[in-house]
Short mmCIF file of C-alpha atoms and ligand atoms in Angstrom, two decimals:
data_model
loop_
_atom_site.label_atom_id
_atom_site.label_comp_id
_atom_site.label_asym_id
_atom_site.label_seq_id
_atom_site.Cartn_x
_atom_site.Cartn_y
_atom_site.Cartn_z
CA MET A 1 -0.28 38.42 -0.89
CA ASN A 2 2.85 36.49 -1.89
CA ARG A 3 1.52 32.99 -1.51
CA LYS A 4 0.74 31.03 -4.65
CA MET A 5 -2.96 30.15 -4.83
CA ILE A 6 -3.53 26.74 -3.24
CA SER A 7 -5.61 24.58 -5.56
CA VAL A 8 -8.49 22.47 -4.34
CA PHE A 9 -7.65 19.37 -6.37
CA GLY A 10 -4.35 18.18 -7.73
CA SER A 11 -2.00 15.40 -8.69
CA LYS A 12 1.70 14.91 -8.12
CA VAL A 13 3.93 14.38 -11.13
CA GLY A 14 7.70 14.49 -11.43
CA LYS A 15 10.77 13.05 -13.06
CA GLU A 16 9.46 9.47 -13.02
CA GLU A 17 6.80 10.51 -15.54
CA LEU A 18 9.47 12.21 -17.67
CA VAL A 19 11.56 9.03 -17.74
CA GLU A 20 8.58 7.02 -18.97
CA ILE A 21 7.64 9.63 -21.57
CA LYS A 22 11.23 9.75 -22.79
CA THR A 23 11.20 6.07 -23.72
CA SER A 24 8.16 6.69 -25.93
CA LEU A 25 9.87 9.67 -27.54
CA ASP A 26 13.07 7.64 -28.02
CA ASN A 27 11.03 4.93 -29.74
CA GLN A 28 9.46 7.56 -32.00
CA TRP A 29 6.03 6.27 -30.98
CA ILE A 30 3.64 8.59 -29.15
CA GLY A 31 0.23 7.37 -30.35
CA ILE A 32 -1.60 4.30 -29.03
CA GLY A 33 0.87 1.43 -28.71
CA SER A 34 2.91 -0.70 -26.34
CA LYS A 35 2.73 1.74 -23.41
CA THR A 36 -1.05 1.67 -23.62
CA ASP A 37 -0.99 -2.15 -23.57
CA LEU A 38 1.37 -2.11 -20.60
CA PHE A 39 -0.71 0.37 -18.61
CA GLU A 40 -3.86 -1.64 -19.28
CA LYS A 41 -2.16 -4.82 -18.00
CA GLN A 42 -0.68 -3.16 -14.93
CA PHE A 43 -3.84 -1.31 -13.98
CA SER A 44 -6.08 -4.36 -14.36
CA LYS A 45 -3.60 -6.44 -12.34
CA ARG A 46 -3.53 -3.92 -9.48
CA LEU A 47 -7.32 -3.85 -9.31
CA GLY A 48 -7.77 -7.58 -9.84
CA LEU A 49 -9.77 -6.84 -12.97
CA LYS A 50 -10.07 -9.31 -15.84
CA ASP A 51 -9.34 -6.65 -18.40
CA PHE A 52 -9.17 -2.90 -18.72
CA LEU A 53 -9.62 -0.60 -21.67
CA LEU A 54 -7.79 2.72 -21.59
CA LEU A 55 -9.63 5.63 -23.22
CA ASP A 56 -9.08 9.33 -23.67
CA SER A 57 -11.41 10.41 -20.82
CA GLY A 58 -13.72 9.31 -18.07
CA SER A 59 -16.53 11.10 -19.87
CA ASN A 60 -16.08 8.96 -22.97
CA ALA A 61 -15.76 5.91 -20.71
CA LEU A 62 -19.23 6.72 -19.37
CA TYR A 63 -20.58 7.11 -22.89
CA LEU A 64 -19.08 3.78 -23.94
CA ALA A 65 -20.33 2.09 -20.77
CA VAL A 66 -23.93 3.05 -21.50
CA LYS A 67 -23.51 2.10 -25.16
CA LEU A 68 -22.18 -1.35 -24.20
CA LEU A 69 -25.29 -2.06 -22.13
CA ASN A 70 -27.16 -1.99 -25.45
CA LEU A 71 -30.43 -0.79 -23.95
CA PRO A 72 -33.60 -0.06 -25.94
CA LYS A 73 -34.08 3.57 -26.93
CA GLY A 74 -35.93 5.49 -24.20
CA SER A 75 -34.72 3.26 -21.35
CA GLU A 76 -34.49 4.98 -17.99
CA ILE A 77 -31.21 4.95 -16.13
CA ILE A 78 -31.19 6.10 -12.50
CA LEU A 79 -28.24 8.19 -11.37
CA PRO A 80 -27.41 10.56 -8.53
CA THR A 81 -28.16 14.20 -9.22
CA PHE A 82 -25.08 15.05 -7.15
CA THR A 83 -22.55 14.12 -9.83
CA TRP A 84 -20.62 15.33 -12.83
CA ILE A 85 -22.52 16.29 -15.98
CA SER A 86 -20.88 13.57 -18.09
CA CYS A 87 -22.89 10.94 -16.21
CA ALA A 88 -26.18 12.36 -17.50
CA THR A 89 -24.79 13.33 -20.89
CA ALA A 90 -23.60 9.75 -21.50
CA ILE A 91 -27.15 8.54 -20.93
CA ILE A 92 -28.79 11.18 -23.13
CA LEU A 93 -26.36 10.75 -26.03
CA ASN A 94 -27.23 7.03 -25.98
CA ASP A 95 -30.95 7.87 -26.45
CA CYS A 96 -31.77 6.88 -22.89
CA ILE A 97 -33.40 8.95 -20.14
CA PRO A 98 -31.52 10.06 -17.03
CA VAL A 99 -33.65 9.73 -13.90
CA PHE A 100 -32.10 11.78 -11.13
CA CYS A 101 -32.24 10.56 -7.59
CA ASP A 102 -31.13 12.04 -4.29
CA VAL A 103 -28.05 11.15 -2.28
CA ASP A 104 -27.50 10.49 1.39
CA LEU A 105 -26.66 13.69 3.26
CA GLU A 106 -23.82 12.19 5.30
CA THR A 107 -22.02 10.26 2.56
CA GLN A 108 -23.10 12.19 -0.55
CA ASN A 109 -23.66 8.75 -2.07
CA ILE A 110 -26.64 7.24 -3.85
CA THR A 111 -28.32 4.49 -1.79
CA ALA A 112 -30.78 1.66 -2.41
CA GLU A 113 -33.31 3.75 -0.45
CA THR A 114 -32.94 6.82 -2.69
CA ILE A 115 -33.01 4.67 -5.84
CA ALA A 116 -35.99 2.43 -5.03
CA PRO A 117 -38.79 5.04 -5.42
CA LYS A 118 -37.43 5.96 -8.85
CA ILE A 119 -37.65 2.47 -10.30
CA THR A 120 -40.33 1.98 -12.98
CA SER A 121 -41.03 -0.77 -15.50
CA ASN A 122 -38.83 1.20 -17.88
CA THR A 123 -35.78 1.36 -15.59
CA LYS A 124 -33.04 -0.59 -17.29
CA ALA A 125 -29.90 0.33 -15.33
CA ILE A 126 -28.44 2.23 -12.39
CA MET A 127 -25.36 4.45 -12.55
CA ILE A 128 -23.66 4.91 -9.19
CA VAL A 129 -20.82 7.25 -8.17
CA HIS A 130 -18.51 6.59 -5.22
CA TYR A 131 -18.40 10.22 -4.08
CA ALA A 132 -14.95 11.38 -2.92
CA GLY A 133 -13.90 7.73 -2.96
CA LEU A 134 -16.17 6.60 -0.13
CA PRO A 135 -17.68 3.36 -1.44
CA VAL A 136 -21.40 3.18 -2.17
CA ASP A 137 -23.20 0.28 -0.47
CA MET A 138 -23.00 -1.97 -3.53
CA GLN A 139 -24.57 -5.02 -1.93
CA LYS A 140 -27.89 -3.32 -1.30
CA ILE A 141 -27.93 -1.71 -4.73
CA LYS A 142 -27.07 -4.99 -6.44
CA ALA A 143 -30.04 -6.53 -4.63
CA LEU A 144 -32.30 -4.24 -6.69
CA GLY A 145 -31.51 -6.57 -9.59
CA LEU A 146 -30.64 -4.03 -12.29
CA PRO A 147 -27.42 -3.69 -14.34
CA ILE A 148 -25.01 -1.30 -12.66
CA ILE A 149 -22.55 1.15 -14.16
CA GLU A 150 -20.06 1.97 -11.45
CA ASP A 151 -18.42 5.38 -11.76
CA ALA A 152 -15.16 5.06 -9.87
CA ALA A 153 -13.73 8.38 -11.10
CA HIS A 154 -13.04 9.35 -7.48
CA ALA A 155 -12.38 5.86 -6.26
CA VAL A 156 -9.32 4.39 -7.93
CA ASP A 157 -7.96 3.17 -4.58
CA SER A 158 -11.27 2.43 -2.86
CA LYS A 159 -12.35 -1.02 -1.77
CA ILE A 160 -15.29 -2.75 -0.21
CA GLY A 161 -13.62 -5.54 1.73
CA THR A 162 -11.12 -6.85 -0.79
CA ASP A 163 -13.00 -5.71 -3.91
CA TYR A 164 -11.87 -2.56 -5.64
CA CYS A 165 -14.50 0.01 -6.56
CA GLY A 166 -15.07 -0.14 -10.29
CA SER A 167 -14.80 -3.93 -10.28
CA MET A 168 -18.14 -4.76 -8.67
CA GLY A 169 -20.76 -3.43 -11.09
CA ASP A 170 -21.51 -4.77 -14.57
CA ILE A 171 -19.31 -2.03 -16.03
CA GLY A 172 -16.87 0.18 -14.12
CA ILE A 173 -15.37 3.45 -15.29
CA TYR A 174 -12.38 5.49 -14.14
CA SER A 175 -11.10 8.98 -14.87
CA PHE A 176 -7.42 9.85 -15.02
CA ASP A 177 -7.74 13.54 -15.78
CA GLY A 178 -5.15 15.97 -14.46
CA ILE A 179 -6.62 16.26 -10.95
CA LYS A 180 -7.45 12.67 -10.22
CA ASN A 181 -5.65 10.36 -7.77
CA LEU A 182 -4.05 8.68 -10.78
CA ALA A 183 -3.58 11.47 -13.31
CA VAL A 184 -2.35 11.20 -16.87
CA GLY A 185 -3.45 14.60 -18.19
CA GLU A 186 -6.61 13.48 -19.96
CA GLY A 187 -7.61 9.84 -19.75
CA GLY A 188 -10.07 7.31 -18.43
CA GLY A 189 -11.19 3.79 -19.07
CA ILE A 190 -13.61 0.99 -18.50
CA THR A 191 -13.75 -2.51 -17.19
CA ALA A 192 -16.58 -5.04 -17.22
CA GLN A 193 -17.63 -8.31 -15.61
CA ASN A 194 -18.37 -9.73 -19.05
CA PRO A 195 -15.14 -9.90 -21.12
CA GLU A 196 -17.16 -9.70 -24.34
CA LEU A 197 -18.12 -6.13 -23.46
CA ILE A 198 -14.48 -5.11 -23.21
CA GLU A 199 -13.77 -6.90 -26.48
CA MET A 200 -16.56 -4.89 -28.09
CA GLY A 201 -15.31 -1.70 -26.41
CA ARG A 202 -11.87 -2.34 -27.88
CA LYS A 203 -13.40 -2.28 -31.37
CA LEU A 204 -15.61 0.70 -30.67
CA ARG A 205 -12.95 2.97 -29.19
CA TYR A 206 -11.24 3.46 -32.56
CA CYS A 207 -14.17 4.83 -34.60
CA GLY A 208 -15.88 1.43 -34.44
CA ILE A 209 -13.19 -0.23 -36.58
CA GLU A 210 -13.13 -3.95 -35.91
CA LYS A 211 -9.37 -4.29 -36.42
CA SER A 212 -6.83 -1.67 -37.37
CA GLY A 213 -4.78 -2.40 -40.50
CA PHE A 214 -1.73 -3.12 -38.36
CA GLN A 215 -3.61 -5.58 -36.17
CA ALA A 216 -5.05 -7.31 -39.25
CA SER A 217 -1.74 -7.49 -41.10
CA THR A 218 -0.70 -10.71 -39.37
CA THR A 219 -3.87 -12.56 -40.33
CA LYS A 220 -4.94 -11.45 -43.79
CA ASN A 221 -3.98 -9.88 -47.08
CA ARG A 222 -5.34 -6.41 -47.88
CA TRP A 223 -5.09 -5.71 -44.16
CA TRP A 224 -5.95 -2.08 -44.85
CA GLU A 225 -9.55 -2.98 -45.59
CA TYR A 226 -11.56 -2.83 -42.41
CA ASN A 227 -14.99 -3.63 -41.10
CA VAL A 228 -16.86 -1.03 -39.06
CA VAL A 229 -18.96 -2.59 -36.30
CA ASP A 230 -20.81 0.55 -35.21
CA PHE A 231 -20.80 4.33 -35.51
CA MET A 232 -18.48 5.68 -32.89
CA PHE A 233 -16.23 8.60 -32.09
CA LYS A 234 -12.52 8.20 -31.76
CA MET A 235 -11.78 7.76 -28.06
CA ILE A 236 -8.41 6.07 -28.07
CA PRO A 237 -5.66 6.96 -25.61
CA ASP A 238 -2.03 7.65 -26.52
CA ASP A 239 1.32 6.36 -25.30
CA ILE A 240 2.32 9.68 -23.72
CA SER A 241 -0.67 9.57 -21.39
CA ALA A 242 -0.12 5.85 -20.84
CA SER A 243 3.53 6.54 -19.96
CA ILE A 244 2.43 9.03 -17.33
CA GLY A 245 -0.06 6.46 -16.10
CA ILE A 246 2.65 3.82 -15.71
CA ALA A 247 4.71 6.19 -13.57
CA GLN A 248 1.63 7.28 -11.62
CA LEU A 249 0.71 3.68 -10.85
CA LYS A 250 4.11 3.15 -9.24
CA LYS A 251 3.58 6.12 -6.92
CA LEU A 252 -0.13 5.65 -6.28
CA ASP A 253 0.35 4.06 -2.85
CA THR A 254 2.69 6.84 -1.73
CA ASN A 255 0.33 9.53 -2.99
CA GLN A 256 -2.60 7.81 -1.31
CA LYS A 257 -0.73 7.75 1.99
CA ARG A 258 -0.22 11.50 1.77
CA ARG A 259 -3.91 12.08 0.94
CA LYS A 260 -4.92 9.96 3.92
CA GLN A 261 -2.48 11.78 6.17
CA ILE A 262 -3.90 15.20 5.22
CA TRP A 263 -7.45 13.86 5.61
CA ASN A 264 -6.64 12.62 9.11
CA ILE A 265 -5.08 15.95 10.09
CA TYR A 266 -8.21 17.78 8.91
CA GLN A 267 -10.50 15.33 10.71
CA GLU A 268 -8.58 15.80 13.93
CA GLN A 269 -8.17 19.58 13.67
CA PHE A 270 -11.80 20.19 12.70
CA TYR A 271 -13.25 17.65 15.12
CA ASP A 272 -14.49 20.15 17.68
CA LEU A 273 -15.46 23.00 15.36
CA ASP A 274 -19.20 23.26 15.84
CA TRP A 275 -20.09 25.26 12.73
CA PHE A 276 -19.48 22.63 10.08
CA ILE A 277 -19.69 18.89 9.68
CA ASN A 278 -16.64 16.87 8.66
CA PRO A 279 -16.96 14.29 5.88
CA ALA A 280 -18.08 10.78 6.79
CA GLU A 281 -15.41 8.30 7.82
CA ILE A 282 -15.09 4.92 6.19
CA ASN A 283 -15.80 1.74 8.09
CA PRO A 284 -12.63 -0.15 9.05
CA TYR A 285 -13.13 -3.04 6.60
CA ASP A 286 -13.30 -0.82 3.52
CA GLN A 287 -10.86 1.56 1.84
CA HIS A 288 -11.27 5.22 0.88
CA SER A 289 -9.52 7.11 -1.94
CA TYR A 290 -9.63 10.55 -0.25
CA PHE A 291 -10.19 12.27 -3.59
CA THR A 292 -11.72 15.33 -1.96
CA TYR A 293 -12.53 16.72 1.49
CA PHE A 294 -16.15 17.85 1.57
CA ILE A 295 -17.50 19.87 4.48
CA ARG A 296 -21.07 20.95 5.24
CA LEU A 297 -21.67 24.22 7.03
CA LYS A 298 -24.31 24.35 9.74
CA ASN A 299 -24.99 28.01 9.03
CA ASP A 300 -25.66 30.01 5.86
CA ARG A 301 -22.12 31.37 5.52
CA ARG A 302 -20.77 28.90 2.94
CA ASP A 303 -20.35 31.47 0.16
CA GLU A 304 -18.73 33.85 2.63
CA LEU A 305 -16.27 31.16 3.73
CA ALA A 306 -15.39 30.33 0.10
CA LYS A 307 -14.76 34.02 -0.63
CA TYR A 308 -12.73 34.48 2.55
CA LEU A 309 -10.52 31.53 1.65
CA LEU A 310 -10.17 32.73 -1.95
CA ASP A 311 -9.10 36.16 -0.73
CA ASN A 312 -6.50 34.39 1.36
CA GLY A 313 -5.12 32.37 -1.53
CA ILE A 314 -7.05 29.13 -0.96
CA TYR A 315 -9.20 27.96 -3.85
CA THR A 316 -12.27 25.93 -2.91
CA THR A 317 -15.25 24.77 -4.95
CA LEU A 318 -18.48 22.82 -4.84
CA ARG A 319 -18.64 19.44 -6.47
CA TYR A 320 -21.39 19.09 -7.54
CA GLN A 321 -24.11 21.47 -8.57
CA PRO A 322 -27.07 19.03 -8.60
CA LEU A 323 -27.80 18.15 -12.21
CA HIS A 324 -31.60 18.33 -11.88
CA MET A 325 -31.21 22.05 -11.11
CA ILE A 326 -29.54 22.73 -14.46
CA PRO A 327 -32.32 23.64 -16.93
CA ILE A 328 -31.02 21.61 -19.89
CA TYR A 329 -31.96 18.35 -18.15
CA ASN A 330 -35.67 19.35 -17.96
CA SER A 331 -35.84 18.23 -14.36
CA THR A 332 -35.98 21.48 -12.39
CA HIS A 333 -39.44 20.46 -11.10
CA LEU A 334 -37.86 17.62 -9.08
CA LYS A 335 -37.39 18.02 -5.35
CA LEU A 336 -34.26 16.23 -4.21
CA PRO A 337 -33.78 17.86 -0.82
CA ASN A 338 -30.46 16.42 0.33
CA SER A 339 -28.68 17.36 -2.87
CA GLU A 340 -30.32 20.77 -2.85
CA LEU A 341 -29.12 21.31 0.72
CA LEU A 342 -25.60 20.19 -0.21
CA ASN A 343 -25.73 22.78 -2.98
CA GLU A 344 -26.22 25.45 -0.29
CA VAL A 345 -23.94 24.26 2.50
CA GLY A 346 -21.27 22.06 0.90
CA LEU A 347 -17.71 23.04 0.11
CA ASN A 348 -14.70 21.08 -1.12
CA ILE A 349 -11.51 22.25 0.51
CA PRO A 350 -8.00 21.45 -0.78
CA LEU A 351 -6.86 17.85 -0.53
CA HIS A 352 -4.16 16.45 -2.78
CA PRO A 353 -0.60 15.10 -2.51
CA ASN A 354 0.96 18.37 -3.67
CA LEU A 355 -0.04 20.18 -0.48
CA THR A 356 2.91 20.83 1.81
CA ASP A 357 2.67 20.60 5.61
CA ASN A 358 2.83 24.36 5.57
CA ASP A 359 -0.14 24.58 3.16
CA VAL A 360 -2.19 22.25 5.34
CA GLU A 361 -1.41 24.24 8.46
CA TYR A 362 -2.24 27.48 6.64
CA ILE A 363 -5.59 26.13 5.36
CA ILE A 364 -6.56 24.91 8.83
CA GLY A 365 -5.55 28.24 10.35
CA LYS A 366 -7.60 30.25 7.86
CA ILE A 367 -10.67 28.06 8.28
CA LYS A 368 -10.49 28.35 12.07
CA GLU A 369 -9.86 32.09 11.83
CA PHE A 370 -12.98 32.56 9.65
CA ASN A 371 -15.32 31.69 12.48
CA GLY A 372 -12.91 32.35 15.32
C1 LIG B 401 -17.82 11.46 -10.94
C2 LIG B 401 -17.16 11.74 -12.26
N1 LIG B 401 -17.40 10.92 -13.30
C3 LIG B 401 -16.84 11.13 -14.49
C4 LIG B 401 -15.99 12.19 -14.72
C5 LIG B 401 -15.43 12.42 -16.09
O1 LIG B 401 -14.06 12.23 -16.16
P1 LIG B 401 -13.14 12.99 -17.25
O2 LIG B 401 -12.84 14.35 -16.70
O3 LIG B 401 -11.92 12.13 -17.31
O4 LIG B 401 -13.87 13.03 -18.52
C6 LIG B 401 -15.70 13.05 -13.67
C7 LIG B 401 -14.79 14.18 -13.88
O5 LIG B 401 -14.38 14.86 -12.99
C8 LIG B 401 -16.30 12.82 -12.41
O6 LIG B 401 -16.07 13.64 -11.38
#
């Protein structure tokens, strides 16, 4: 086989990123600095956010988000089981308890109905994930009256009406890792309704140091002496990643158009295949990010399909293995049937702006051929 393996996720980077990086190199400044400030301003402006704090990963953004809620030790936080491990890890490392709940079969999203039976007197927050970039029904979940951490790792371009995902909960987080819609290599960040939380996050992200020596040098003598507000890891970003982010922001709309185009081709081409179910469509008033294309087989041949595609140079995967099924979370006794079914029948097939028309045609052909 001469074809290069087609990856399931991906980002599109090019010379625009190089130009931005070059200015940081020319300035002999590659650590956190002016590019980080600029990205934070531009990103928050695009999303209509009050403020945004760039970090070194979405995983650390989740950790910081839980930390900033300042919940009593042992508080329960409800989250979908059908999500990335960092969601649960962020809760556990903050001495809270993850309470896994099921997702809706059609949307793969957590709903007020799946959350409600899990609420106890010890529930102190809800963590939601906009799976694939299809927005969760925030209004109904907000009506439950608990603080919400909104994981918008898949949803950087998603909106409910005019509100961007990530901007509607108490704290929103994003991931900008190498395969995300806006990719910087490794990166992420948080935003919050309450500006004081972002102010606190700004101190915490650099080992809990209230003000770096450089920041303090304009206001006091002995600026090198610092106060530490809390124990914290170092989770600061750098200007190389921020430079890539600045270039990625400029091309986000173009990349999103391409994602949507591929999505629409798949939806149309797979419409009348009767052996799997296409992903849910968004309602016309909202906006999707098309992070991934998730299909559900109606038969038990999912693994066979994945292997067939792999053998033909198309890499697929399953996002996510339900967390409650992983022994370390001590929750294997739970029965969360929709997520468990998704674990058997779900498959993410390639969707990203680096796919050529030829790749898309090839993928469609191979999928049709599998059950032809
Ligand atoms: C839903 C979700 N949340 C959070 C993260 C963590 O992001 P990062 O890889 O930037 O740490 C991911 C990573 O893929 C994710 O899928």
